[in-house]
Structure formats: structure tokens, C-alpha cells
Coordinates of C-alpha atoms in Angstrom, one line a residue:
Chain T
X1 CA 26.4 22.5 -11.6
X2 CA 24.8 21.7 -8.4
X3 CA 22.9 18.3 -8.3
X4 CA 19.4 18.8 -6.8
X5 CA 17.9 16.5 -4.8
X6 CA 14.0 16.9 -3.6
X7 CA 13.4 15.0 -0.7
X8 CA 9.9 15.0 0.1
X9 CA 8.5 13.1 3.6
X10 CA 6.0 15.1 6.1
X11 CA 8.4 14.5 9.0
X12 CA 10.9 17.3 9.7
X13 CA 13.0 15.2 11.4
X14 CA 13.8 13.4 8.3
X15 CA 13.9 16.1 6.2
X16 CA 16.2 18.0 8.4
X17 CA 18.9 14.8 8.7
X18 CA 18.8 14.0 5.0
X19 CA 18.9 17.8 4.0
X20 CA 22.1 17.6 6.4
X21 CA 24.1 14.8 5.1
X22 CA 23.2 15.7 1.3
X23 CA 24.2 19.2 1.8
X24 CA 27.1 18.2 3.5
X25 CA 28.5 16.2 0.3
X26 CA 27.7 19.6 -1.8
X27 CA 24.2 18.8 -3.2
X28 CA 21.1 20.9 -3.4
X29 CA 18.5 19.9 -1.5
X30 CA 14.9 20.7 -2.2
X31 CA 11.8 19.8 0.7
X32 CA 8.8 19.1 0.0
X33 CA 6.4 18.1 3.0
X34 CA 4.1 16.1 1.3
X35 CA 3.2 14.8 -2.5
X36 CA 0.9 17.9 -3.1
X37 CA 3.8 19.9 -2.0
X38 CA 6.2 17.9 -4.4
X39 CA 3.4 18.3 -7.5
X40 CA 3.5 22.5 -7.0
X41 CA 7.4 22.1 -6.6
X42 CA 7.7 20.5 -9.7
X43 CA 5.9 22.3 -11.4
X44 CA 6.9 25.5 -10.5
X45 CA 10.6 24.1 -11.0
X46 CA 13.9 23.7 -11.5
X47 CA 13.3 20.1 -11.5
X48 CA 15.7 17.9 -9.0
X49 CA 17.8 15.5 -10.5
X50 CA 16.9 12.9 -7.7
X51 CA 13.3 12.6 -6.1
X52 CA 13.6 10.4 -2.4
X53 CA 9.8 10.1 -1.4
X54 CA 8.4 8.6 1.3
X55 CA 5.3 6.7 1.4
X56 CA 2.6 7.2 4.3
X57 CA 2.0 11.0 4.0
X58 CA -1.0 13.5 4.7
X59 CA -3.0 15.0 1.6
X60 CA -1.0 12.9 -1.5
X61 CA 0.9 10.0 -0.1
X62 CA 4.1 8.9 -2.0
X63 CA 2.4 6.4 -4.1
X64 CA -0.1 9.4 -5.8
X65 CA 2.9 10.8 -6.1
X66 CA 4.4 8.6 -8.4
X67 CA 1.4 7.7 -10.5
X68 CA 0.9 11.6 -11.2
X69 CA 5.0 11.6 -12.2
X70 CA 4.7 8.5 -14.3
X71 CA 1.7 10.8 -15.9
X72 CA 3.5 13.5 -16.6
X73 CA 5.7 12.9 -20.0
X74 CA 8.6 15.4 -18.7
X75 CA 9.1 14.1 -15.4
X76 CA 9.2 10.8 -16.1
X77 CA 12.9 10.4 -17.0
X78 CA 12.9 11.8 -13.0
X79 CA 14.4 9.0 -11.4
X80 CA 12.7 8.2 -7.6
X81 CA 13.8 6.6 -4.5
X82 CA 10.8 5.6 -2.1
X83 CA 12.1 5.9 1.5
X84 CA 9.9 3.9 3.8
X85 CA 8.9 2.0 6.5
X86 CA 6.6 0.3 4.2
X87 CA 7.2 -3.1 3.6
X88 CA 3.7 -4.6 1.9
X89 CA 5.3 -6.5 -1.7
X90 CA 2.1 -5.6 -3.1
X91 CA 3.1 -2.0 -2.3
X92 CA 6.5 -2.5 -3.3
X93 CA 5.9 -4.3 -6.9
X94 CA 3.8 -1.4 -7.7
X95 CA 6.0 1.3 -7.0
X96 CA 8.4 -0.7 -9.3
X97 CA 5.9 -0.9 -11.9
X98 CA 5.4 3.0 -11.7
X99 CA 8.6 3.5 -12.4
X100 CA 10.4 3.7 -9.1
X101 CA 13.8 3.3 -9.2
X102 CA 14.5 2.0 -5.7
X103 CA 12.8 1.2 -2.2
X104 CA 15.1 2.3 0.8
X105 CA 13.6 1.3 4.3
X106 CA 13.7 3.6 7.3
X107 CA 15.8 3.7 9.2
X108 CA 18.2 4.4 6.2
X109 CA 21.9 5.3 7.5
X110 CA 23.1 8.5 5.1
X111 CA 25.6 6.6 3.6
X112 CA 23.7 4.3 1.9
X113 CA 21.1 7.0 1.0
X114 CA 24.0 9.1 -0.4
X115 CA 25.5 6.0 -2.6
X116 CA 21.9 5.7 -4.4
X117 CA 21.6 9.4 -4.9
X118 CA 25.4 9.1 -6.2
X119 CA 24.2 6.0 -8.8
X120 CA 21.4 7.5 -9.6
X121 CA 22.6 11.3 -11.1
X122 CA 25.2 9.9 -12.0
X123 CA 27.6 12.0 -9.6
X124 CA 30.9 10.7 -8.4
X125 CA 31.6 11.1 -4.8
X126 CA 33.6 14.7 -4.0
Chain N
X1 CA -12.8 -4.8 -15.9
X2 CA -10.6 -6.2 -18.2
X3 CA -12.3 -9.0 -20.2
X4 CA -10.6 -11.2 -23.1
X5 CA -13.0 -13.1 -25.3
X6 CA -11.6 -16.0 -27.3
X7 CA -13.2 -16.7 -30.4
X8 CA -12.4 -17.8 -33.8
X9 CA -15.3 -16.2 -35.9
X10 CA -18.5 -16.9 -34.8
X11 CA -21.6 -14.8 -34.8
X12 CA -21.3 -15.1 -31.1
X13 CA -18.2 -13.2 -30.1
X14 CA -18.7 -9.9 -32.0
X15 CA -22.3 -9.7 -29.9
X16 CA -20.9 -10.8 -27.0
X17 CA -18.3 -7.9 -27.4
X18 CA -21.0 -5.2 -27.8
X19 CA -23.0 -6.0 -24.6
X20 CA -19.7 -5.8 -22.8
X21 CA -18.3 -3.0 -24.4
X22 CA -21.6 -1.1 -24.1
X23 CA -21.3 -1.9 -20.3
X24 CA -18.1 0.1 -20.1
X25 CA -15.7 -2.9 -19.6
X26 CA -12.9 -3.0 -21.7
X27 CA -13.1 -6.2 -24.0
X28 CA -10.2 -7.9 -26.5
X29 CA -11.0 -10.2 -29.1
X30 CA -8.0 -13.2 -29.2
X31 CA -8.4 -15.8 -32.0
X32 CA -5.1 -17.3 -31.4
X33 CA -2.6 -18.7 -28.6
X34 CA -0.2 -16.3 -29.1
X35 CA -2.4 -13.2 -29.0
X36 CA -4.4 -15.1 -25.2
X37 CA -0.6 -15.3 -24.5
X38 CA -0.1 -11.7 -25.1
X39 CA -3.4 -10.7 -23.6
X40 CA -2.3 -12.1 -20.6
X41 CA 0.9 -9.5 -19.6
X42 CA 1.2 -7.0 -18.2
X43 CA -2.0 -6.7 -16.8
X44 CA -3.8 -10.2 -16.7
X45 CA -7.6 -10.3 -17.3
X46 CA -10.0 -9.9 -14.9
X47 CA -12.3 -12.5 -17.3
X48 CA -11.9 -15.0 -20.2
X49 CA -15.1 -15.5 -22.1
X50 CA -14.2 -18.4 -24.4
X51 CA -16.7 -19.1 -27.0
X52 CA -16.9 -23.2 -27.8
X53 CA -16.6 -24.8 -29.4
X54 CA -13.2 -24.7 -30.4
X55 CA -10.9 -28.1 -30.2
X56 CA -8.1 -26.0 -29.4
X57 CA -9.8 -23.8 -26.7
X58 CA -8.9 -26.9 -24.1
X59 CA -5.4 -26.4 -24.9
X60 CA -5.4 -22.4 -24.4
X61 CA -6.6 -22.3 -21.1
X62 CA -3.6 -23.9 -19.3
X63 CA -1.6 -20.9 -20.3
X64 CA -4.4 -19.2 -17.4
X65 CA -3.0 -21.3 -14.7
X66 CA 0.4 -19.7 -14.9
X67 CA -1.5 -16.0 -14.2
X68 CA -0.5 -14.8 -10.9
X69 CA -4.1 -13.6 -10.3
X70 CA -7.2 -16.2 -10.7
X71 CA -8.9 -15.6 -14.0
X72 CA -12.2 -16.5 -14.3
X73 CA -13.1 -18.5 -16.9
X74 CA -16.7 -18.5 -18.9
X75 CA -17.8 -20.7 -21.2
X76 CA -20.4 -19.1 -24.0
X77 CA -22.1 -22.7 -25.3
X78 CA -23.4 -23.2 -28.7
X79 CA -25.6 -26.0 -26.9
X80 CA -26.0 -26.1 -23.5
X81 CA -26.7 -30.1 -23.6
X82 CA -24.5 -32.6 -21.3
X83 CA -22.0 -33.3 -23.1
X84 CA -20.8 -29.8 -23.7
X85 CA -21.4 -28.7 -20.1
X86 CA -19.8 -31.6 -18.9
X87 CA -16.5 -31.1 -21.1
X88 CA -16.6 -27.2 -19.9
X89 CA -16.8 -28.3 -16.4
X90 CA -13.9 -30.6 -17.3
X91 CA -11.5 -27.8 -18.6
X92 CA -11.7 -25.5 -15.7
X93 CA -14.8 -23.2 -16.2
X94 CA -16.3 -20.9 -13.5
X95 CA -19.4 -20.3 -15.2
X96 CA -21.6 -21.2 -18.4
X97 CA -23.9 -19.5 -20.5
X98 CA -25.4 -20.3 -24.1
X99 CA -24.9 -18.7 -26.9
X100 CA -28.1 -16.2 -27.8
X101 CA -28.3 -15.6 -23.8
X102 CA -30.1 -12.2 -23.2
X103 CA -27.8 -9.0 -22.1
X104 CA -29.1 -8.6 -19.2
X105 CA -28.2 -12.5 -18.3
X106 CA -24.8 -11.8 -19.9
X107 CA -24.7 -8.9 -17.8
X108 CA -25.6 -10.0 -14.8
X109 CA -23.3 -12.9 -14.4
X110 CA -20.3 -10.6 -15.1
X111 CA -21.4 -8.4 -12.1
X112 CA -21.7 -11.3 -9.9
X113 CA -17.9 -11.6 -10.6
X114 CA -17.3 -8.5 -9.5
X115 CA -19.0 -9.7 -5.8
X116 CA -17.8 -13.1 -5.7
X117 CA -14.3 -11.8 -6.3
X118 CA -14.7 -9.2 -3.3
X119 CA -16.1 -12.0 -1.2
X120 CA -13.6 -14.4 -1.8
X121 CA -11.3 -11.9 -1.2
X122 CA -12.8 -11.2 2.7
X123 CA -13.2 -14.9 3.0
X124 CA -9.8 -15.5 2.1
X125 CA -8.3 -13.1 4.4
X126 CA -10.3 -15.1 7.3
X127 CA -9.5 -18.8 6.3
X128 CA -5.7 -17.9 5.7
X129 CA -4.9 -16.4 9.0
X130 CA -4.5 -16.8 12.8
X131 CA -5.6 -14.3 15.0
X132 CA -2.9 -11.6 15.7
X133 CA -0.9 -12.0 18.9
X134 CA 1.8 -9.3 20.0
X135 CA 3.7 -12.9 20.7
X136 CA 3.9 -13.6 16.9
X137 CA 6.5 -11.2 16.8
X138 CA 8.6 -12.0 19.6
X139 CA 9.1 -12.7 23.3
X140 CA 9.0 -9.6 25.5
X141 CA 13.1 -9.4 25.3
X142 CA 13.2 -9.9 21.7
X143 CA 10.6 -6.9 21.3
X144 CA 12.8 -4.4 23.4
X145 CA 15.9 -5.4 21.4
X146 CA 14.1 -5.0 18.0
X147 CA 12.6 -1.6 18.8
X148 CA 16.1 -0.9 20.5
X149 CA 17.7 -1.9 17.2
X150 CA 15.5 0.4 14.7
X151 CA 15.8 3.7 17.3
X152 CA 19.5 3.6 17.1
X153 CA 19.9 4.4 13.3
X154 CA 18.0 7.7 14.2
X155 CA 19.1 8.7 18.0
X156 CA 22.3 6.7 18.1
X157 CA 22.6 3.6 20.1
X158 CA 19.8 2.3 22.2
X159 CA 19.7 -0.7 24.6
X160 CA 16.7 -2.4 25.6
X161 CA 16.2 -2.1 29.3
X162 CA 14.0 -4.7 31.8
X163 CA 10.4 -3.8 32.1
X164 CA 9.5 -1.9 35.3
X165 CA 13.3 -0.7 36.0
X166 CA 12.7 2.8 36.2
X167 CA 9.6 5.2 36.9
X168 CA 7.7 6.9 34.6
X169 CA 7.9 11.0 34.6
X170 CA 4.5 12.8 35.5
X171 CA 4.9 14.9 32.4
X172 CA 6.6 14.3 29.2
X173 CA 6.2 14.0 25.5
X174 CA 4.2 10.9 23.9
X175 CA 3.8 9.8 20.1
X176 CA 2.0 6.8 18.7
X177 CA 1.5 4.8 15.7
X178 CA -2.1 3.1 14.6
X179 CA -1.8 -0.3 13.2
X180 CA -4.9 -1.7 12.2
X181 CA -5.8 -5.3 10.8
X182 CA -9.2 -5.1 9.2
X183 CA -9.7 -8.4 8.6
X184 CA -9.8 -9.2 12.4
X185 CA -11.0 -6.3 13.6
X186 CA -8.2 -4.8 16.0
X187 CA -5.4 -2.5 15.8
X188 CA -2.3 -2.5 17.3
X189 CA -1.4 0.9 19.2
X190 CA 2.4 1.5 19.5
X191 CA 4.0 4.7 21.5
X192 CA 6.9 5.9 22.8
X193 CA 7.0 8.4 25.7
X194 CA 10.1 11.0 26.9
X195 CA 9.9 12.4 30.5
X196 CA 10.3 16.4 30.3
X197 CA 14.1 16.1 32.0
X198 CA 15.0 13.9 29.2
X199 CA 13.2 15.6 26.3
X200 CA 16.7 17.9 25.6
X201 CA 19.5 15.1 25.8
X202 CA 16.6 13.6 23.5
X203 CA 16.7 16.5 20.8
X204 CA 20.9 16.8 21.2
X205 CA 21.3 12.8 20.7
X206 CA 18.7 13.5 17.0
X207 CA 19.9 16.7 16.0
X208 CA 23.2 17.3 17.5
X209 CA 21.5 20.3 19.7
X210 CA 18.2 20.8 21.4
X211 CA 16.2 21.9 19.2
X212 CA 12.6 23.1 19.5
X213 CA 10.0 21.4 21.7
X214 CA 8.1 20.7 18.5
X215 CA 10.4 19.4 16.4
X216 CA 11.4 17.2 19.4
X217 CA 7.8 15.7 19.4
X218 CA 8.5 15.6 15.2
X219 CA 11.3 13.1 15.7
X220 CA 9.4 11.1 18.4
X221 CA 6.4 10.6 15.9
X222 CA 9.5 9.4 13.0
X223 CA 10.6 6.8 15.8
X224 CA 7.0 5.8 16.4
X225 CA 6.7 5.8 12.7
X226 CA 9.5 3.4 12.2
X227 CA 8.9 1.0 15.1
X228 CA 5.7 0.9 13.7
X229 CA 7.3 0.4 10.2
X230 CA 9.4 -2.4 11.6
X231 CA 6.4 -4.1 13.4
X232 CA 4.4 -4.2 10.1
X233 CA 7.6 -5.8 8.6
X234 CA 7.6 -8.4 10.5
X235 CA 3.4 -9.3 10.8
X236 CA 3.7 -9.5 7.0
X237 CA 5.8 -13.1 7.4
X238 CA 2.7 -13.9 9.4
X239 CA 0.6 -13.3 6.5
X240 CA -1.1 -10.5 8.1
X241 CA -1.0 -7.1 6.6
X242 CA -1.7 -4.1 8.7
X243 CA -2.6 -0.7 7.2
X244 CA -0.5 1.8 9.3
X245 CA -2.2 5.3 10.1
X246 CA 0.0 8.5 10.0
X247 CA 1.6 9.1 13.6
X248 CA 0.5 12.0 15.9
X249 CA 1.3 12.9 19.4
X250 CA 0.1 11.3 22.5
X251 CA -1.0 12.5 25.8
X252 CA 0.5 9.4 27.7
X253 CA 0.9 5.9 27.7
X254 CA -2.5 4.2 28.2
X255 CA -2.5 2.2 31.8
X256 CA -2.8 -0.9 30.8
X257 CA -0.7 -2.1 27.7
X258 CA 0.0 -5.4 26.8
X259 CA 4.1 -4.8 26.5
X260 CA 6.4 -2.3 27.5
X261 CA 10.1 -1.3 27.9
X262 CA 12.5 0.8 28.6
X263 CA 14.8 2.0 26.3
X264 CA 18.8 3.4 27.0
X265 CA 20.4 5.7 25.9
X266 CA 23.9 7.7 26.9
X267 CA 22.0 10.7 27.5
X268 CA 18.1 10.0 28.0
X269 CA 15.4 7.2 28.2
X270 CA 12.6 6.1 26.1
X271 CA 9.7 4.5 27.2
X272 CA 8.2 2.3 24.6
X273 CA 4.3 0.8 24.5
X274 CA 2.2 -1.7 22.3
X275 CA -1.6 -2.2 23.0
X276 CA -3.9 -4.8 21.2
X277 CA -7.2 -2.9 20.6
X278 CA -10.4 -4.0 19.1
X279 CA -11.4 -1.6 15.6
X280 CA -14.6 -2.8 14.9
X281 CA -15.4 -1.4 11.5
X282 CA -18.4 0.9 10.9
X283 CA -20.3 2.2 7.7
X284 CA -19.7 5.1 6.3
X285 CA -20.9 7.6 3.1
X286 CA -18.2 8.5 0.9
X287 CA -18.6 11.8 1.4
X288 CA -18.2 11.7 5.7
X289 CA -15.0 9.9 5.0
X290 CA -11.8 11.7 6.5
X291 CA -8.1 11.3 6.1
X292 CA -6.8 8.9 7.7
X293 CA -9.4 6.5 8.3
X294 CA -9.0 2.9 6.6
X295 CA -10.9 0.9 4.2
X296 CA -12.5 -2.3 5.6
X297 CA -13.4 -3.1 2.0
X298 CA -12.5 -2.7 -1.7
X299 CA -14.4 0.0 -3.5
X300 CA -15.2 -0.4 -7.3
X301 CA -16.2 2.2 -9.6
X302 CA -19.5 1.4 -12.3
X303 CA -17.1 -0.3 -14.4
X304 CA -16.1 -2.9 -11.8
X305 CA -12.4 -0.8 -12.2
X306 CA -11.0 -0.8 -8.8
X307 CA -10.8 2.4 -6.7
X308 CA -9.0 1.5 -3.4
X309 CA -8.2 -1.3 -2.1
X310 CA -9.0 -3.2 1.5
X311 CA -6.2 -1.4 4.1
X312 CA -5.8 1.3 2.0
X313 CA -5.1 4.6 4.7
X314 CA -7.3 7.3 3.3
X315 CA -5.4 10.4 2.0
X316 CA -7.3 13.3 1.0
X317 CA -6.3 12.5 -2.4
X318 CA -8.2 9.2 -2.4
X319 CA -11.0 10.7 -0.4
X320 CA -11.3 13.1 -3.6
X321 CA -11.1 10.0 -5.9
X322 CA -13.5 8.0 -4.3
X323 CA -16.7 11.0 -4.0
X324 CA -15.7 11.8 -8.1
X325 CA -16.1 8.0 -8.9
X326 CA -18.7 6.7 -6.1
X327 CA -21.9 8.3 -5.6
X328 CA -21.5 10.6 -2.2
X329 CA -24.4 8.7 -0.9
X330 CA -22.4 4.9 -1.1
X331 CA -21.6 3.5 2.2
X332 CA -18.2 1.8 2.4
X333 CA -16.7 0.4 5.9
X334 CA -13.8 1.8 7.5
X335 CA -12.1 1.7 10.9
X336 CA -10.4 4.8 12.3
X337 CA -7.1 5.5 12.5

């Protein structure tokens, strides 16, 4: 079974070279270009094994993301990566407290991306 | 707000508890250490109310000192004679009433909480910092080399280039990146600019082919972004925390900046920019404010419950939140983004 991985940040650039390198190591990737986008994802589903989020984004930024998945009782076993150029602790400590599982900062080289995604689903490298 | 009220029986805490409660704050009773203890994690207390006397109440309140947060500390008096004051001044207390004081007395020295805390969170801000200088973060070389450093993990490698060696196109792409510090009431405006021969070795070195012009000005606004990223980074070991806006594209760089450089790579050149500006903030109603925008100050709800924060970068999300739980009419302050 493919592992899906939604990868939500409103820059296409990013979207395009993560979508790229996960693809490339056989997973499924889902785009979402902002956290309202993510919500309607998930909720129309399948939902992804692996969320990566970003933080600053138009309409719902990443944090309103995660407060409305650590909301919702059956996404919260959803494990999420922030992917950032956000650095603020304060920021940082709350996204912990949410419930993220891990705070990558931008500019993240894919191989240390695709070792989190790896830990966190679970997945051994192919 | 989150109020604890320490009290081992008296006729005193139970009314105490209903003015509160009726004022929509959310109050717990604690009548021993290990319950203040527990009352105390996750979320600390915005107030202790401790009702004396109590010859153990001295001994609770140290455990307040280890918060992370300052918790202000009330002491309901069965006498307010010297003694009594004296001893509550002695332990730590922020405030003092006597027991039997009217609600609206009770009531109005918990809402004065609410604006001394947002005060001495502004004056904080002022007292704890020096003014922002683009030096703080490095000398004009060191600059280069860290924007340099955080462009080459998305175009592949960059090298920081001397100011001035090479002309700026007439036309090209631009993208920049609002920084602002509310607290001091300027922003920092950072851009990068591509000359139009260089914007398709640009796209090739990001996405391995050309790509479209658009999604070439996307990846410019992601370096922007991340410069910008890297820029608030490093301000934050300066104890200054700038709120970063949502980058958009650029016409060109300003004239005047107050640093520049040139950035190499195999295939094309970036120019890069940063410009101090002054953000002066302005008042606003709730319902004029727009994406994007920043909040100069905190905004509470009725129930002193916080909304959003100083620096937060307005979403439309938070716009929602803040007309459903402010009146439309409220004026907040706010510098653009």
C-alpha cells in the first residue's frame, strides 16, 4: 500500500520539489495550498499518513491548522511535521503542545525531510 | 482568565467564586498544596486569589515563583488592619482586598489585571530592547554570505559577490519579504531581483528546466521567504521578534536600500536587498482589518481570554475570529504588511 503524504505550503515551488523527491522514493503525495485547503482535503479523504505543513500561509496558516486537527478526534493520531522558516520558541513550544510531531526549517535538504517522513509512517527506505 | 482561589473553608471563597464565575472567568477552588501544585500545570493561572488567613498560605506561594509566567497574587483580608497588610505585602502580593468587598470592587480589580498585564507587556518589550540595526546581524560580508548560504539549499550553490560589481538589468523579476517589529515601529523590507536574461538559467538551476514565468517569480518569493526566515532567526538572539508578512512580488529594488549584494551562481545572478523602514502603527475597527496586516497589540475577548497575540500576521482565519469575539466597532492597532 502506498504511503500518503500531504504536503501543504502555499508556495508551488515547494510543493513541486517535495512532491518530486517523495514521489521519487514511491510515496503518494497529496498538495494542499493552504490550511483551508488541507481542512477540505481531509475531510473529503483518504487521509495521508504524514501531514508536512508550513507555517506563514494565506486564509488558515499552519498553526490553525493544527489546532483544528488536534480538534478533530480522528485526525489526531495524524502525525505532523511543521516546515518553516519560523523560528519564534514561543511558536515552536506551541506547535509541540498541539501535537506536532516535529519542526523542520527551510531550507530543508530532501533527505532529511524523507528520513522524518520514513520515522514517522513507519516505512523503511526502498 | 484562569483564576485559582486558595481557601480552606471560609464563607469568603464560595462568594468570591460566584462573582468570578458569574463574570465568565473560569475559577478553581484549591484547599491544599498538592491540588495549587496541580493547578499550576499545564496551563498556569492567570490569578491566585488566596483567602487569609491561613498559616500555611506563606508557605504555598513559593511554589508560584517556579511558574514560567508571572502570576498575580491577591490577597482577600479578613481585616484589612496593619498587621495583615503588612504580612501580605511581605509574602509577595500584587493586590489586596477585604473580605465582604462589593462585586463590582472585586470585579474591577480583576479587570485592571487584564490592562496592567497588556501594559507591562508593551513596556516590557520597550525597556528589554535596543533599537534594531541591520548591523546586529552581521557586517555587510557576513550578510551576503548568510543569504548566499540559505539560497543554495533551494537553487544550488550560491556565492556572495562584492556590492556594486555588476549592473542591475532594466527589467527583471523582484520578490520581497515584510519584516515588521511593532514594538519599535519599523520593518525591515528584504528582496531579491533576477534580470530577464537570467530569469531561465534561474528556473533550470530550481527546477531542473525553465519552467513558467510564474512559477519562476513562485520560487523567487520561497527564497525571499527564507532569507527572510533566516533574518528573523537570527534578530530573535537579539531579543527582537519580528512578525513576517506573506511574500509577494516586487516591481524593483527601491533606490536607496541600506544593504545590498550580489549573488553567484553557475548559471545566473541574484541581486539581493534589505531596507529599514519606519511602520508606524495606526487604529483600526475589527471589521476594516485585512489579511495580512499585523497586530500592534493583544486583543482579549469579554472574558479577558486571549484572542491574538502582539505580532500576530493576520490570516483570514483570525480576521474571522476576532469580528465573532470583538465587537466590529473595537479599534485594535496594526501596521501593514
Amino acid at each position: 500500500m502506498d504511503i500518503r503524504v500531504m504536503v501543504v505550503d502555499d508556495s508551488r515551488t515547494i510543493r513541486r520539489q517535495l512532491g518530486r523527491a517523495l514521489t521519487k522514493e514511491g510515496f503518494e503525495v497529496i498538495e494542499a495550498e493552504d490550511g483551508e485547503d488541507a481542512l477540505e482535503k481531509l475531510r473529503d479523504g483518504p487521509l495521508p499518513d504524514v501531514l508536512i505543513s508550513d507555517v506563514n500561509m494565506p486564509n488558515m496558516n499552519g498553526i490553525e491548522l493544527l489546532e483544528q486537527i488536534a480538534e478533530t478526534p480522528s485526525w489526531s493520531d495524524l502525525p505532523v511535521v511543521m516546515l518553516t522558516t519560523e523560528g519564534d520558541p514561543k511558536v515552536v513550544k506551541y506547535a509541540r503542545k498541539l501535537g506536532a510531531k516535529g519542526w523542520l526549517v527551510k531550507p530543508c535538504r530532501p533527505p532529511l525531510l524523507l528520513d522524518v517522513v520514513r520515522q514517522l509512517c513507519g516505512a523503511v527506505a526502498s | 482568565m484562569k483564576l485559582v482561589l486558595i481557601d480552606r473553608q471560609s464563607s469568603e471563597g464560595p462568594r468570591l467564586g460566584r462573582i468570578l464565575t458569574a463574570l465568565g472567568h473560569h475559577v478553581q477552588r484549591v484547599d491544599d498544596e498538592d491540588a495549587l501544585v496541580q493547578s499550576l500545570t499545564p496551563d498556569a493561572p492567570d490569578v491566585v486569589i488566596a483567602v487569609l488567613p491561613d498559616p500555611y498560605i506563606e508557605e504555598w506561594l513559593p511554589w508560584l515563583d517556579g511558574v514560567e509566567s508571572h502570576v498575580y497574587r491577591i490577597a482577600a483580608l479578613r481585616m484589612m488592619h496593619g498587621d495583615a497588610v503588612a504580612r501580605a505585602w511581605d509574602c509577595g502580593m500584587d493586590d489586596l482586598f477585604a473580605w465582604g468587598a462589593s462585586p463590582e470592587e472585586v470585579v474591577g480589580r480583576i479587570e485592571a489585571i487584564t490592562r496592567i498585564r497588556r501594559w507591562a507587556y508593551t513596556l516590557g518589550d520597550v525597556l528589554d530592547r535596543q533599537p534594531f540595526s541591520l548591523s546586529m546581524l552581521g557586517s555587510e560580508a557576513e550578510l551576503a554570505e548568510s543569504v548566499a548560504h540559505e539560497l543554495s539549499a533551494l537553487a544550488g550553490e550560491m556565492k556572495a559577490q562584492p556590492a556594486g560589481a555588476q549592473a542591475l538589468g532594466d527589467e527583471g523579476m523582484a520578490a520581497e519579504v515584510l519584516l515588521s517589529l511593532p514594538d519599535q515601529h519599523l520593518a525591515l523590507r528584504f528582496g531579491l531581483f533576477v534580470a530577464d536574461s537570467m530569469s531561465r538559467p534561474f528556473g533550470t538551476a530550481v527546477f531542473g528546466e525553465p519552467e513558467t514565468h510564474e512559477l519562476r517569480i513562485d520560487a523567487l518569493k520561497e527564497m525571499a521567504n527564507t532569507v527572510g526566515g533566516a533574518l528573523k532567526r537570527q534578530s530573535l538572539r537579539h531579543g527582537m521578534t519580528f512578525a513576517m508578512g506573506l511574500p509577494r512580488e516586487a516591481k524593483a529594488p527601491p533606490a536607496a536600500v541600506d544593504w545590498s549584494g550580489w549573488l553567484q551562481h553557475d548559471t545566473f545572478s541574484l541581486f539581493a536587498w534589505a531596507k529599514v523602514v519606519g511602520a508606524r502603527p495606526r487604529r483600526l475597527a475589527v471589521g476594516a482589518l485585512r489579511e495580512g496586516m499585523v497586530l500592534v497589540q493583544r486583543v482579549l475577548g469579554i472574558n479577558g481570554r486571549l484572542i491574538a497575540g502582539v505580532g500576530t500576521v493576520l490570516t483570514q482565519r483570525t480576521v474571522d475570529k476576532l469580528a465573532k469575539h470583538v465587537c466590529e466597532s473595537t479599534l485594535v492597532q496594526v501596521t501593514n504588511s
